[in-house]
CSV table of C-alpha atoms in Angstrom, one decimal:
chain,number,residue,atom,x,y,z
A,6,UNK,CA,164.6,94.4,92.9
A,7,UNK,CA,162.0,93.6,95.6
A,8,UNK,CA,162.5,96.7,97.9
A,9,UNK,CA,159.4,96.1,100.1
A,10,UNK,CA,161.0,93.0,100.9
A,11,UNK,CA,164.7,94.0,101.2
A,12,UNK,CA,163.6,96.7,103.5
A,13,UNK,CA,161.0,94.6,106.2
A,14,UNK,CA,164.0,91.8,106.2
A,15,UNK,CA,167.1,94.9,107.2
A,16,UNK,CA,163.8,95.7,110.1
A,17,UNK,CA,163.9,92.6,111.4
A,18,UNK,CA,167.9,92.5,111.0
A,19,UNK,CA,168.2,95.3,113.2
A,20,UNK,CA,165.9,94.8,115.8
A,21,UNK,CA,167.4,92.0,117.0
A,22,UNK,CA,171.1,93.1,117.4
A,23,UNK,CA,171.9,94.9,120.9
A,24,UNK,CA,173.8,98.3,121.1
A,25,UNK,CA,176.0,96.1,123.4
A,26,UNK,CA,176.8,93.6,120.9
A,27,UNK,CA,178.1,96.2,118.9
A,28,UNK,CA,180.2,98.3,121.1
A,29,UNK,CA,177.1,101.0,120.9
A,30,UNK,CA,175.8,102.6,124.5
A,31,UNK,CA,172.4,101.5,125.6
A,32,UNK,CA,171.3,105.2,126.4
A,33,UNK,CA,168.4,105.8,128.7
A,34,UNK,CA,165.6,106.5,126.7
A,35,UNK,CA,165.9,103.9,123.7
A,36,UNK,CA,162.7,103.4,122.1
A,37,UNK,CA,163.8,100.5,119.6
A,38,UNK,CA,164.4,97.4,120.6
A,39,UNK,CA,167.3,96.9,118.6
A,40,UNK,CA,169.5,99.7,116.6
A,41,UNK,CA,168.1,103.0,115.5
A,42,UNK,CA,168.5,103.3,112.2
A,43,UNK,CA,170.9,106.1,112.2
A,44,UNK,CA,173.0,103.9,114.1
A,45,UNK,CA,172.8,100.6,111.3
A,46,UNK,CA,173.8,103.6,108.7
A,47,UNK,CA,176.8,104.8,110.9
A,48,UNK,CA,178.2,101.3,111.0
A,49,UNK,CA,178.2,100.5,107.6
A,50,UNK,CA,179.4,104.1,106.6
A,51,UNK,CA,176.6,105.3,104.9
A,52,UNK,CA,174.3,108.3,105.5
A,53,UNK,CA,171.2,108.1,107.3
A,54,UNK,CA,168.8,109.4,105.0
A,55,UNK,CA,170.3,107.2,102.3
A,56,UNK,CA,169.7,103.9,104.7
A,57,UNK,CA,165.9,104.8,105.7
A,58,UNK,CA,165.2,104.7,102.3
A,59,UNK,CA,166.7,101.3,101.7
A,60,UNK,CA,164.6,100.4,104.7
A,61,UNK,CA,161.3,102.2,103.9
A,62,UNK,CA,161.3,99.9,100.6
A,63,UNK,CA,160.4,103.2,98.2
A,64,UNK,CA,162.1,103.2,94.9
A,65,UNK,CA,160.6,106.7,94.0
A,66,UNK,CA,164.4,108.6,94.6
A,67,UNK,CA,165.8,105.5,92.8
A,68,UNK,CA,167.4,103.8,95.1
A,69,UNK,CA,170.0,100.9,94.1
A,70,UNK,CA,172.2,99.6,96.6
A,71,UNK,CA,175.6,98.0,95.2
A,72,UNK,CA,177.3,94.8,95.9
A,73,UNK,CA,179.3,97.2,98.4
A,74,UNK,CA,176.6,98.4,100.1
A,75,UNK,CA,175.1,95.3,100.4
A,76,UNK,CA,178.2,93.8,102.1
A,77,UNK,CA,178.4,96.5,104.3
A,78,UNK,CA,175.3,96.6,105.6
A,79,UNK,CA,175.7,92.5,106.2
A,80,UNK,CA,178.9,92.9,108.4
A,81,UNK,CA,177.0,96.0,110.5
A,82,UNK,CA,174.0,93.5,111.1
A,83,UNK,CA,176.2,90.8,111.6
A,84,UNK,CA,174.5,88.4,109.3
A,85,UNK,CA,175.4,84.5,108.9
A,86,UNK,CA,176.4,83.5,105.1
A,87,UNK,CA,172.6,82.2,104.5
A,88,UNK,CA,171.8,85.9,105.7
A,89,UNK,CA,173.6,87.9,103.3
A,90,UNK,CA,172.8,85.4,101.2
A,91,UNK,CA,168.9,86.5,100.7
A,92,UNK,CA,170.2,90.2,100.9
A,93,UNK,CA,172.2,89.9,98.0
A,94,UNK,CA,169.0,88.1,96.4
A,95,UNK,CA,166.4,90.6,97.2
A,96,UNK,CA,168.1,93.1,95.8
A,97,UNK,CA,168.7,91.2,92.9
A,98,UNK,CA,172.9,91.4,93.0
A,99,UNK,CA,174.7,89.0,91.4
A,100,UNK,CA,176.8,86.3,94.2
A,101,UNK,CA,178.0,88.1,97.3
A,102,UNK,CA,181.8,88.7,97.0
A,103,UNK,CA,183.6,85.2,97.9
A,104,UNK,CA,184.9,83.8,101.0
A,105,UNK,CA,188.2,86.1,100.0
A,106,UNK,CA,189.2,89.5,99.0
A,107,UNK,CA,189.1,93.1,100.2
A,108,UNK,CA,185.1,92.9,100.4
A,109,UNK,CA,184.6,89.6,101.7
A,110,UNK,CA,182.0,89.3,104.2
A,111,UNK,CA,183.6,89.0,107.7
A,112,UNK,CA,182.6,86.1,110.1
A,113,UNK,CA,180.0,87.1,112.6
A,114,UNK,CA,182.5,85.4,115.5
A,115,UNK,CA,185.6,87.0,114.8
A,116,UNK,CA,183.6,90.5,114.0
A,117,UNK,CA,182.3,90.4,117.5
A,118,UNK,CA,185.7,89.3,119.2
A,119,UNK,CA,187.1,92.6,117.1
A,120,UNK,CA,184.7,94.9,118.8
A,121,UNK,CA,185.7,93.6,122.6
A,122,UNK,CA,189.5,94.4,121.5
A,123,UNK,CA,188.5,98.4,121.9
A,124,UNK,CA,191.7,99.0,124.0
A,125,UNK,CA,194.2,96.8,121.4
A,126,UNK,CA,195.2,97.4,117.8
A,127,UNK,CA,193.3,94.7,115.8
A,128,UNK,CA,191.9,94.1,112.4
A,129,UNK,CA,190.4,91.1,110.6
A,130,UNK,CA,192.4,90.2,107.6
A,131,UNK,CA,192.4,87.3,105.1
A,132,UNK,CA,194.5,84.6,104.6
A,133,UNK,CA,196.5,86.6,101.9
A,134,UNK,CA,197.0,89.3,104.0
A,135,UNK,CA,194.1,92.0,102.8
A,136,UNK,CA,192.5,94.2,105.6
A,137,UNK,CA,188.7,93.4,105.9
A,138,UNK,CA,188.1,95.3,109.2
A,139,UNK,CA,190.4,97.2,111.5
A,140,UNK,CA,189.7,99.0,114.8
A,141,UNK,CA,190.9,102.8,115.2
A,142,UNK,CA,194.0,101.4,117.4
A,143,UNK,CA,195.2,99.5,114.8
A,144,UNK,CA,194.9,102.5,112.0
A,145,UNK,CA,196.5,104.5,114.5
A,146,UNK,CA,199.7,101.8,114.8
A,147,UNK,CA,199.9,100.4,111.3
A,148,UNK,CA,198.2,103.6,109.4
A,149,UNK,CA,194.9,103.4,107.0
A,150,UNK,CA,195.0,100.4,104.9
A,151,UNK,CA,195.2,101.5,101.0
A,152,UNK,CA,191.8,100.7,98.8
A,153,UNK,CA,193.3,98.3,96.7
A,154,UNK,CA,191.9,95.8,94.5
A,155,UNK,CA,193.4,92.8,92.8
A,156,UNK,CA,196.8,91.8,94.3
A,157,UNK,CA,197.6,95.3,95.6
A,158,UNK,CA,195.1,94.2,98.5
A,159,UNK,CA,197.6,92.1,100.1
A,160,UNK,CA,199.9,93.5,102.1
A,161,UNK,CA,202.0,90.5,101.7
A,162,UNK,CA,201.9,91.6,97.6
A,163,UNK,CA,202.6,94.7,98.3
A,164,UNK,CA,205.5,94.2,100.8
A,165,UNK,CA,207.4,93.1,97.8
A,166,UNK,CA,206.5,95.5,95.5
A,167,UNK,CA,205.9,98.4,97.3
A,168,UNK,CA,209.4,100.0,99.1
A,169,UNK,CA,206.3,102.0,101.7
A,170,UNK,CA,205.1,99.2,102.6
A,171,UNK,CA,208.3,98.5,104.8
A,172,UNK,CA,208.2,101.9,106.6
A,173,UNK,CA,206.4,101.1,109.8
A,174,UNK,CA,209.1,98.1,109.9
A,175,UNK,CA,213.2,98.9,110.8
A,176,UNK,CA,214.7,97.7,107.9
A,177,UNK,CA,216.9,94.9,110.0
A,178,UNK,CA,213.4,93.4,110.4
A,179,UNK,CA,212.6,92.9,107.0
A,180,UNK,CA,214.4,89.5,106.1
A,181,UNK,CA,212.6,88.0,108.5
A,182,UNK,CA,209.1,89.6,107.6
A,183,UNK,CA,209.7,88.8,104.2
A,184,UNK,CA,210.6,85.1,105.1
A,185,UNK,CA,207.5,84.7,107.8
A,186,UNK,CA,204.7,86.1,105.2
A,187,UNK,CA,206.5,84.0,102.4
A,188,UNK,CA,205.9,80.7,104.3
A,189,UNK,CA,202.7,82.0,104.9
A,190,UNK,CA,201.6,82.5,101.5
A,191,UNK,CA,202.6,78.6,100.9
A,192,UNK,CA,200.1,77.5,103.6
A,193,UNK,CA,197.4,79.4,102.7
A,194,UNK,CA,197.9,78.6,98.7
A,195,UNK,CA,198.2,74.7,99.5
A,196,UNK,CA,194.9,75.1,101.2
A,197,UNK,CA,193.1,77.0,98.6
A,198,UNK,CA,194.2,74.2,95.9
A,199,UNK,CA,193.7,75.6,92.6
A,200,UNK,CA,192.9,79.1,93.3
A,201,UNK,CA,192.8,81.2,90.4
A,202,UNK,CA,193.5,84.0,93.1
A,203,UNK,CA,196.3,83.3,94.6
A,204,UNK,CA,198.2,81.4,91.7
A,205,UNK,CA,198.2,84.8,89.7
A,206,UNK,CA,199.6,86.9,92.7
A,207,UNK,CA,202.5,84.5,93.5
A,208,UNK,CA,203.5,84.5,89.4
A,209,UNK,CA,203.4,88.1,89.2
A,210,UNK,CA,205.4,88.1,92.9
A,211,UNK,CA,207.9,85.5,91.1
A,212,UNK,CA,208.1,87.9,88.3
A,213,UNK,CA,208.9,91.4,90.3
A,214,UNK,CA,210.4,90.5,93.7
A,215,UNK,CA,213.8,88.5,93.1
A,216,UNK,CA,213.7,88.2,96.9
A,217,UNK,CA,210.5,86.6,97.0
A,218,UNK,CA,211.3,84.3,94.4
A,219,UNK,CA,214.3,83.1,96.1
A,220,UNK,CA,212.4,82.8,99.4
A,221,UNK,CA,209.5,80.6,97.5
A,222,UNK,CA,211.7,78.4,96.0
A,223,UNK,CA,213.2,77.2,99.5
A,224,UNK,CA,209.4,75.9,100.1
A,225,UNK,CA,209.3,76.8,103.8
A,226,UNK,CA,205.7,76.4,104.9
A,227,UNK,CA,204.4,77.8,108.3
A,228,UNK,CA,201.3,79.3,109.0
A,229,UNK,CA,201.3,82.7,111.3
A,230,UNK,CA,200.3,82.7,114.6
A,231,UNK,CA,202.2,84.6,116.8
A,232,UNK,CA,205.3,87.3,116.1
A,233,UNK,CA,206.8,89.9,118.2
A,234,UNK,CA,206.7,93.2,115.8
A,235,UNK,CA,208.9,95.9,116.0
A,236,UNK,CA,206.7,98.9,114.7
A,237,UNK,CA,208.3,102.2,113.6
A,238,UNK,CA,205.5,104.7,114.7
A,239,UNK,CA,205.6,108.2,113.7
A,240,UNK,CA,205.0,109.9,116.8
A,241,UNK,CA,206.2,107.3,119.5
A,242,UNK,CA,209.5,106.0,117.5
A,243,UNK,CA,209.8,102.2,117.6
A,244,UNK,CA,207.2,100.2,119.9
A,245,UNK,CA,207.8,96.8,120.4
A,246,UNK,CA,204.6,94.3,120.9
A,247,UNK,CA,203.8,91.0,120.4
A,248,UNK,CA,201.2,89.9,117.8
A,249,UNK,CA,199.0,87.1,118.1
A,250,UNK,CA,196.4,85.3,114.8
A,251,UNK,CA,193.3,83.7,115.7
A,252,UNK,CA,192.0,81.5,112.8
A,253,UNK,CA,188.9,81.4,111.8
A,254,UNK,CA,188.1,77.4,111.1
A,255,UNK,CA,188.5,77.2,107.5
A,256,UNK,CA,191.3,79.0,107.6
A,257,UNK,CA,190.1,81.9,105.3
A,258,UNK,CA,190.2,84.7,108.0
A,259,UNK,CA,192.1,85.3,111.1
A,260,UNK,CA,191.8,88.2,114.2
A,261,UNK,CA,195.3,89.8,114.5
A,262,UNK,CA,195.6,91.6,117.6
A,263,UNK,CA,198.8,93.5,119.3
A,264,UNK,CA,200.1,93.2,122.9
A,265,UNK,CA,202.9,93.9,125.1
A,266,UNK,CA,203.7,92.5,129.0
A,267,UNK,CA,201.6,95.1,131.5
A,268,UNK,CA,204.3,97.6,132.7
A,269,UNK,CA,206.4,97.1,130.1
A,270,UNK,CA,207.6,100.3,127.3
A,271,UNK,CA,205.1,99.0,124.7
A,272,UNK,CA,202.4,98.6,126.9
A,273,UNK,CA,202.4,102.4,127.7
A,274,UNK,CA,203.2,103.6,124.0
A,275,UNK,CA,199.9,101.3,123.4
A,276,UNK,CA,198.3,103.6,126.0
A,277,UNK,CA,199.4,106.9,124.2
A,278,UNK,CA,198.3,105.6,121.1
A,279,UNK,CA,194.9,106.1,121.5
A,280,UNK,CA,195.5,109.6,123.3
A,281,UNK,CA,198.0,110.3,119.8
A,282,UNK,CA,195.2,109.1,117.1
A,283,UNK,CA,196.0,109.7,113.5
A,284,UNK,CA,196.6,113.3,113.8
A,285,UNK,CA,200.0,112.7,112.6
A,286,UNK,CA,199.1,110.0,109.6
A,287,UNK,CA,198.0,112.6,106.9
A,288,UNK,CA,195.2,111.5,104.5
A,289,UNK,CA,195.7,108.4,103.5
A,290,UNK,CA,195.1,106.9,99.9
A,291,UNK,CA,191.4,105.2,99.0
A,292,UNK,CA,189.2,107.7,101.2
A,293,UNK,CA,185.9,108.7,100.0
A,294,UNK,CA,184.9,112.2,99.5
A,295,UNK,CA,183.8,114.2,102.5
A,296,UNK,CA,180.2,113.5,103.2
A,297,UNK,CA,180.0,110.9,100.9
A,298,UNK,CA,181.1,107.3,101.9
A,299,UNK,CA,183.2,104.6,99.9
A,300,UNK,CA,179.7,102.0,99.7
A,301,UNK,CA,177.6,105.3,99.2
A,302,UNK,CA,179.2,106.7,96.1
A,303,UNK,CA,179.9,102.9,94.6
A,304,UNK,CA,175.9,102.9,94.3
A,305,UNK,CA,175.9,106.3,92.6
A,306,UNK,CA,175.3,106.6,89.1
């Protein structure tokens, strides 16, 4: 692992990102040019002692970042594909994670259209339906997303395996969910081809969902772009919103954002929301150990 290098090339990373560009304050006194380092570690949720050493280059307290922490710190420096590229390299990591998937590296556009969105729920998912990003409005609506891995990292797999999954939804809603994220799942699987991915998750959906067998079988085909939700909140009781997909242009990753009309009921429970916060969400499953962040303790031995 070539730490000098790995460390000089997250320097240059983050002295070239604004505190602007990623919803950060300028401050008055900022000596840096770009981010403090303190401030790269906060947004890839690890600790700041932890991240100066990455950057200092010194392997004496044995320092080996993990594919996790890698990817982490590529989304908080908003690097390009070539970028995390050569991070992965330096440290000598095999292939980042792929275009895909719970730790797929999230494109630099639709990262930065997510951190303007500070007053609307929104999160960056994947074509099959697995959270890559959210802000705190959108935890706050839809609850933490579960750390799942495999097919349990789609929502749309776990809407018809998983009874909770249905909560936030009244239960009259949930034929047409269930139809709207099934022709979904035929889009995105005719794009991907021969995915080994997404061929497994619809046999094992064939196999445990009767309903979602039925529903694939009548071959209905329509990418999501715009629903209006009914969300069952815990605190607020049933907010109604509209919810819009922007796709990124392969396809692979969309912005999904929630609205309502200015005036209208859901447009002041969206208000509250952010007053509410998660007090009345509990823990939630998949959260790291208090002082001790999920990428942080993946690199642990």
């Amino acid at each position: 692992m070539n730490l000098p290098e790995l460390g000089a090339f997250l320097r240059t990373r983050r002295d070239r990102i604004r505190p602007a560009e990623v919803g950060l304050p300028q401050g008055p006194r900022r000596r840096v040019p770009g981010l403090r380092r303190e401030e790269v570690a906060q947004l890839a949720g690890l600790s700041a002692d932890y991240y100066t050493e990455l950057e200092r280059g010194s392997a004496k307290n044995g320092v080996q970042p993990s594919a996790q922490t890698l990817a982490a710190l590529a989304r908080a420096l908003r690097l390009n594909g070539d970028e995390r590229d050569y991070l992965f390299h330096l440290a000598e990591r095999p292939g980042p994670p792929s275009a895909h998937g719970p730790s797929a590296h999230v494109q630099p556009a639709l990262l930065g259209l997510l951190d303007r969105l500070s007053n609307t729920p929104a999160r960056v998912i994947t074509d099959l339906h697995e959270t890559l990003v959210e802000n705190d409005l959108a935890r706050n609506l839809l609850g933490e997303s579960p750390a799942h891995r495999g097919p349990a990292a789609s929502f749309v797999y776990r809407w018809f395996t998983d009874p909770q999954a249905r909560e936030r939804y009244p239960p009259e809603d949930h034929p047409h969910h269930s139809r709207v994220f099934v022709a979904d799942l035929q889009a995105a699987a005719a794009k991907r081809g021969r995915d080994a991915e997404v061929t497994k998750m619809i046999a094992v959906l064939r196999r445990r969902s009767q309903e979602f067998a039925a529903l694939w079988d009548t071959h209905d085909v329509a990418v999501r772009r715009m629903d209006h939700k009914k969300i069952v909140h815990p605190t607020l009781g049933i907010i109604e919103l509209d919810c819009y997909n922007l796709l990124s242009e392969d396809g692979r990753q969309r912005l999904l954002w929630f609205t309502a009309p200015p005036g209208s009921p859901g447009a002041e429970q969206l208000e509250l929301l952010s007053v509410i916060g998660t007090q009345d969400l509990g823990i939630t499953e998949g959260t790291a150990p208090e002082g001790l962040s999920a990428a942080e303790s993946e690199s642990q031995p």
